[in-house]
Amino acid sequence: MSATGGGGHDPARLAVLRGPVEPIDHNARTIAALAANPGCDRRAVLDAAGVDKGRTVRHLGHPPRFGLSPFAMFRNEQFKAIVKEDGGAHLVRLLREVLHLTTEDAAYQTTGEDAGDAREVRHRRTAELLRQAAEAGRAATLLDRPLLTLAIAGHDVYLEPDVIAFQAEGRFHVVAIKAFAVIDGQAETAKVSAAAREAAVYVHAMRALFADLGLDPERVSHDVVLVCPKDFGNVPTATLVDVRHQLLVLDRQLGRLKGVDRILAALPADLTFDLARPAAEVAAALAAVDARYAPECLASCEMAAFCRAEAHGCDSLAALGRAVRDDFGGVGSVAGAIGLAEGGVLPEADQSEVAERLRHIHRIYDEAVV
Ligand code: SF4
């Protein structure tokens, strides 16, 4: 079944880009990562074609340092098991508090963990259980491991089930369980942002499924419930996180993937990232697609080591991070910034303000070191 609209790409063109292999599957984490750098054409093309970025970057001699360590994965699984104990009884108490519900308890259902179950079967079961929960009215339901789908660049992908959908009093909430600590009511901003981006993918996919089922997608709340360990122990605590902003970014990025034809139109028709080719040829093919490297890529994209090495060799200000790029709006290179500061380069119309600031800082620096 289709979760969202199709893409309209030329599948043959994407197959040429990818080489003679199957496109890789996405999961919520990889889809969320799409939203982390929405301006990067290279990532948009690689993801639309379903290129295995991890294999590609290894082929290029840059092993990806990306993803959770085995210890972090074990810790995540351990904490999830604690939160779900007793058919989610403790979780329901937390949800009741954070959502201010009068609900006493909730039915606990799972789409099944039988490895033998095909994904299609589990997805159909998810749709049926969500429909039943939607019709249940005031009775609360916890649905563990809902298996959702999302159309990415014109083909449906399954989303790994690592959240719980909770229905109470007619509203559905995505519940994301993460093992990073909340200390004195505060958690690391980067981790909360990553969890919010990931949860937004589930909200988006659940809303799409609701639309397919003839249900009102707005019944899936933009307030997701983030469950984390409190302080340094294993006691769970729940917080509401509003993911409206993340949903907007995700919509925009998925829209860009659907519109990747515009990027492809500017590329040679025979361009390919086929890993049967020598690394230098694959690197040259990648270099033909504009990238927008920022240090944040290191936490969100397998290609980061390759793109960083490339950006360091090309004098790009963006390689110093988004904060620098925003501060220097309109100036693209380190040499350009130095030229404006020293007065050797005349500012363009949109650079007068930043040029003024650079000259001012340059004067202060000169006075300080003389
Ligand atoms: S690492 Fe490279 S391909 Fe990935 S988002 Fe950053 S610039 Fe784009």
XYZ file of C-alpha atoms and ligand atoms in Angstrom:
378
model
C 0.000 0.000 0.000
C 1.146 3.504 -0.645
C 1.643 5.738 2.349
C 2.105 8.964 0.461
C 2.098 10.116 -3.101
C 4.487 8.692 -5.670
C 7.626 10.268 -6.990
C 7.567 10.409 -10.765
C 11.307 9.720 -11.219
C 12.663 7.791 -14.081
C 13.471 4.449 -12.347
C 15.917 3.562 -15.137
C 17.911 6.746 -14.473
C 18.048 6.001 -10.740
C 19.125 2.417 -11.500
C 22.018 3.713 -13.646
C 23.112 5.981 -10.784
C 22.971 3.116 -8.272
C 24.564 0.441 -10.429
C 23.290 -3.155 -10.713
C 22.205 -3.620 -7.060
C 18.896 -3.398 -5.200
C 18.081 -0.022 -3.596
C 18.696 -0.076 0.153
C 15.862 0.226 2.654
C 15.540 3.287 4.822
C 14.498 3.308 8.442
C 13.195 6.071 10.682
C 16.727 7.084 11.634
C 17.935 7.366 8.047
C 14.772 9.188 6.979
C 15.109 11.545 9.927
C 18.704 12.166 8.870
C 17.425 13.332 5.473
C 15.937 16.275 7.277
C 19.232 17.103 8.974
C 20.757 18.686 5.844
C 17.867 19.552 3.541
C 20.033 21.705 1.253
C 22.400 18.943 0.103
C 21.848 17.854 -3.512
C 24.318 14.978 -3.170
C 22.406 13.394 -0.315
C 19.072 13.951 -2.074
C 20.332 12.140 -5.195
C 22.004 9.284 -3.293
C 18.893 8.679 -1.185
C 16.483 8.944 -4.109
C 18.518 6.316 -5.970
C 18.701 4.103 -2.843
C 22.503 4.094 -2.936
C 24.164 2.328 0.002
C 26.139 5.292 1.354
C 27.982 3.179 3.940
C 29.373 0.829 1.259
C 30.123 3.755 -1.025
C 32.173 5.650 1.532
C 34.072 2.461 2.449
C 34.826 1.908 -1.242
C 36.267 5.435 -1.269
C 38.566 4.594 1.646
C 36.652 6.442 4.389
C 35.096 3.942 6.828
C 31.914 5.538 8.192
C 32.011 6.425 11.874
C 28.291 6.573 12.169
C 25.467 5.054 14.151
C 25.149 3.714 17.681
C 27.924 1.718 19.347
C 27.064 -1.886 20.346
C 27.062 -0.741 23.995
C 24.580 2.084 23.258
C 22.342 -0.359 21.340
C 22.398 -2.821 24.241
C 21.599 -0.031 26.707
C 18.684 1.125 24.490
C 17.201 -2.379 24.347
C 17.626 -2.878 28.091
C 15.872 0.393 28.920
C 13.028 -0.303 26.466
C 12.403 -3.659 28.145
C 12.218 -1.941 31.550
C 9.728 0.649 30.268
C 7.496 -1.993 28.653
C 7.432 -4.342 31.653
C 4.059 -5.673 32.869
C 2.311 -5.028 29.564
C 3.238 -1.357 29.709
C 1.511 -0.731 33.087
C 4.236 1.632 34.270
C 4.288 3.349 30.891
C 0.529 3.975 31.062
C 1.012 5.685 34.440
C 3.654 7.954 32.930
C 1.489 8.719 29.888
C -1.493 9.497 32.083
C 0.563 12.048 34.001
C 2.221 13.740 31.059
C -0.960 13.885 28.937
C -3.237 14.734 31.903
C -5.542 11.790 31.188
C -8.170 10.253 33.372
C -7.624 6.839 31.734
C -6.927 4.161 34.321
C -5.268 1.500 32.191
C -4.817 0.523 28.567
C -4.992 -2.525 26.358
C -1.514 -3.607 25.282
C -1.179 -4.975 21.767
C 1.754 -5.735 19.567
C 2.030 -6.303 15.853
C 4.041 -9.390 16.735
C 7.707 -10.121 17.069
C 7.670 -13.365 15.208
C 10.659 -13.154 12.908
C 8.809 -15.424 10.502
C 6.094 -12.843 9.928
C 6.471 -11.050 6.625
C 6.621 -7.287 6.830
C 3.476 -7.046 4.694
C 1.601 -9.166 7.266
C 2.800 -7.039 10.170
C 1.972 -3.839 8.318
C -1.570 -5.056 7.603
C -1.924 -6.036 11.274
C -0.706 -2.550 12.287
C -3.331 -0.910 10.050
C -6.069 -3.128 11.480
C -5.037 -2.538 15.117
C -4.820 1.232 14.567
C -8.270 1.223 12.988
C -9.662 -0.721 15.967
C -7.927 1.658 18.392
C -9.358 4.657 16.518
C -12.819 3.185 16.857
C -12.311 2.373 20.533
C -13.140 5.952 21.537
C -12.242 6.601 25.156
C -10.649 3.224 25.860
C -6.872 3.529 25.790
C -4.618 1.318 23.670
C -0.866 0.832 23.594
C 0.317 -0.531 20.268
C 3.871 -1.821 20.427
C 6.072 -2.077 17.346
C 3.676 -0.608 14.770
C 5.142 -1.360 11.343
C 4.558 1.644 9.109
C 5.456 2.506 5.531
C 6.499 5.706 3.851
C 6.948 6.526 0.174
C 10.502 7.734 -0.350
C 11.276 9.035 -3.790
C 8.469 7.010 -5.293
C 8.957 3.662 -3.591
C 7.538 2.448 -0.295
C 9.905 1.694 2.553
C 9.068 0.005 5.838
C 9.893 1.804 9.064
C 11.645 -0.257 11.721
C 9.311 -0.461 14.663
C 10.962 0.993 17.718
C 8.156 3.154 19.046
C 4.775 2.672 20.618
C 1.562 4.270 19.398
C -0.730 5.294 22.219
C -4.396 6.108 21.787
C -6.393 7.720 24.536
C -9.498 9.900 24.470
C -9.496 9.873 20.679
C -5.926 11.167 20.179
C -2.879 9.145 19.133
C 0.616 9.886 20.367
C 3.915 8.455 19.217
C 5.935 7.259 22.203
C 9.708 7.162 21.651
C 11.835 5.361 24.236
C 15.467 6.518 24.384
C 18.198 5.546 26.816
C 19.919 8.938 27.150
C 19.566 10.446 30.606
C 17.415 13.382 31.667
C 19.329 15.023 34.502
C 17.559 17.631 36.625
C 14.878 17.843 33.947
C 17.441 18.531 31.174
C 18.762 16.279 28.416
C 21.448 16.855 25.809
C 19.923 19.110 23.148
C 21.461 17.241 20.201
C 20.030 13.924 21.433
C 16.565 15.371 22.021
C 16.648 16.971 18.541
C 17.640 13.667 16.935
C 14.868 11.831 18.835
C 12.342 14.504 17.816
C 13.348 14.234 14.141
C 12.971 10.457 14.299
C 9.603 10.626 16.089
C 8.391 13.131 13.470
C 8.983 10.459 10.817
C 6.598 8.146 12.688
C 4.015 10.907 13.116
C 4.240 11.617 9.381
C 3.909 7.923 8.466
C 1.031 7.365 10.912
C -0.837 10.370 9.522
C -0.351 9.027 5.990
C -1.702 5.632 7.073
C -4.681 7.305 8.753
C -5.442 9.131 5.506
C -5.284 5.811 3.619
C -7.666 4.263 6.185
C -10.161 7.113 5.753
C -9.398 8.409 9.273
C -8.592 12.028 10.155
C -4.754 12.330 10.089
C -4.934 15.157 12.639
C -5.912 12.580 15.255
C -2.191 11.764 15.352
C -0.803 14.435 17.632
C 2.287 16.512 16.893
C 3.109 16.168 20.589
C 5.226 13.050 20.928
C 6.083 11.482 24.258
C 9.776 11.009 24.891
C 10.542 8.451 27.602
C 14.088 8.541 29.034
C 15.858 7.407 32.213
C 15.693 9.942 35.007
C 19.060 11.124 36.316
C 21.562 8.262 36.360
C 19.190 5.389 37.123
C 16.715 3.252 35.224
C 13.560 5.009 36.401
C 11.704 6.269 33.317
C 10.461 9.811 33.012
C 8.233 11.171 30.225
C 8.313 14.558 28.470
C 6.113 15.977 25.720
C 8.023 17.171 22.663
C 6.296 19.286 20.013
C 7.579 18.079 16.615
C 5.698 20.535 14.357
C 8.946 22.135 13.206
C 10.516 18.731 12.465
C 7.393 17.737 10.498
C 7.705 20.859 8.335
C 11.392 20.184 7.631
C 10.638 16.529 6.870
C 7.812 17.468 4.491
C 10.133 19.858 2.699
C 12.892 17.277 2.407
C 10.566 14.501 1.220
C 9.229 17.021 -1.295
C 12.789 17.666 -2.470
C 13.281 13.947 -2.991
C 10.161 13.855 -5.101
C 11.595 16.844 -6.993
C 15.066 15.351 -7.397
C 14.489 15.267 -11.168
C 15.432 18.948 -11.218
C 18.873 18.075 -9.775
C 19.239 15.060 -12.087
C 18.469 17.204 -15.145
C 21.707 19.137 -14.572
C 23.843 15.954 -14.339
C 25.339 13.850 -17.157
C 22.877 11.139 -18.265
C 25.462 8.359 -17.833
C 26.598 9.421 -14.350
C 26.930 6.381 -12.076
C 28.081 5.579 -8.552
C 28.412 1.880 -9.440
C 30.823 0.372 -6.902
C 32.207 -2.023 -9.514
C 34.156 1.004 -10.758
C 37.483 2.151 -9.298
C 37.262 4.442 -6.263
C 38.654 7.439 -8.176
C 35.851 7.198 -10.760
C 33.164 6.929 -8.086
C 34.701 9.911 -6.266
C 34.680 11.917 -9.496
C 31.017 10.985 -10.088
C 30.121 12.134 -6.562
C 32.036 15.375 -7.060
C 29.719 16.129 -9.993
C 26.804 16.513 -7.542
C 26.823 19.618 -5.317
C 27.284 18.900 -1.616
C 26.693 21.146 1.337
C 29.054 19.821 3.954
C 28.767 21.056 7.545
C 30.285 19.466 10.662
C 26.752 18.417 11.645
C 26.951 15.886 8.774
C 29.317 13.807 10.952
C 26.370 12.846 13.150
C 23.814 12.301 10.426
C 25.285 11.093 7.128
C 27.544 8.158 6.252
C 29.206 10.217 3.519
C 30.569 12.753 6.017
C 34.238 11.667 6.019
C 34.403 11.886 2.225
C 32.557 15.207 2.026
C 34.628 16.684 4.837
C 37.906 15.801 3.101
C 36.539 17.323 -0.102
C 35.306 20.497 1.646
C 38.634 21.011 3.448
C 40.373 21.049 0.120
C 38.065 23.646 -1.413
C 38.190 26.697 0.873
C 34.467 26.526 1.647
C 33.200 28.573 4.614
C 30.270 26.196 4.981
C 32.731 23.474 6.019
C 33.234 25.411 9.262
C 29.646 24.788 10.290
C 26.171 26.173 9.868
C 26.663 28.876 12.498
C 29.627 30.251 10.498
C 27.734 29.932 7.211
C 24.773 31.838 8.687
C 27.012 34.526 10.206
C 28.790 35.034 6.877
C 25.557 34.903 4.833
C 26.366 35.583 1.178
C 30.135 34.915 1.479
C 31.084 31.466 0.209
C 34.825 31.065 0.771
C 37.488 31.687 3.406
C 39.521 33.641 0.823
C 36.459 35.776 0.051
C 35.947 36.564 3.747
C 39.633 37.525 4.177
C 39.455 39.694 1.045
C 36.404 41.557 2.384
C 38.015 42.006 5.805
C 41.255 43.403 4.357
C 39.456 45.514 1.783
C 41.046 43.756 -1.204
C 37.649 42.429 -2.399
C 34.695 44.742 -3.059
C 31.456 43.517 -1.478
C 28.541 42.524 -3.695
C 25.135 44.105 -3.053
C 24.080 41.487 -0.483
C 27.469 41.457 1.273
C 27.723 45.095 2.425
C 26.588 44.381 5.984
C 28.854 41.378 6.523
C 31.755 43.245 4.840
C 31.292 46.165 7.244
C 31.423 43.775 10.223
C 34.515 41.996 8.862
C 36.370 45.284 8.308
C 35.449 46.388 11.834
C 36.784 43.139 13.339
C 39.908 43.448 11.175
C 40.565 46.984 12.519
C 40.145 45.802 16.123
C 42.471 42.876 15.466
C 45.079 45.179 13.857
C 44.974 47.573 16.824
C 45.248 44.721 19.299
C 48.300 43.083 17.749
C 50.260 46.249 16.781
S 27.866 14.263 4.393
Fe 27.963 14.952 2.282
S 26.265 13.928 1.242
Fe 25.884 13.765 3.426
S 24.559 15.517 3.879
Fe 26.683 16.149 4.310
S 27.408 17.102 2.427
Fe 25.554 15.952 1.920
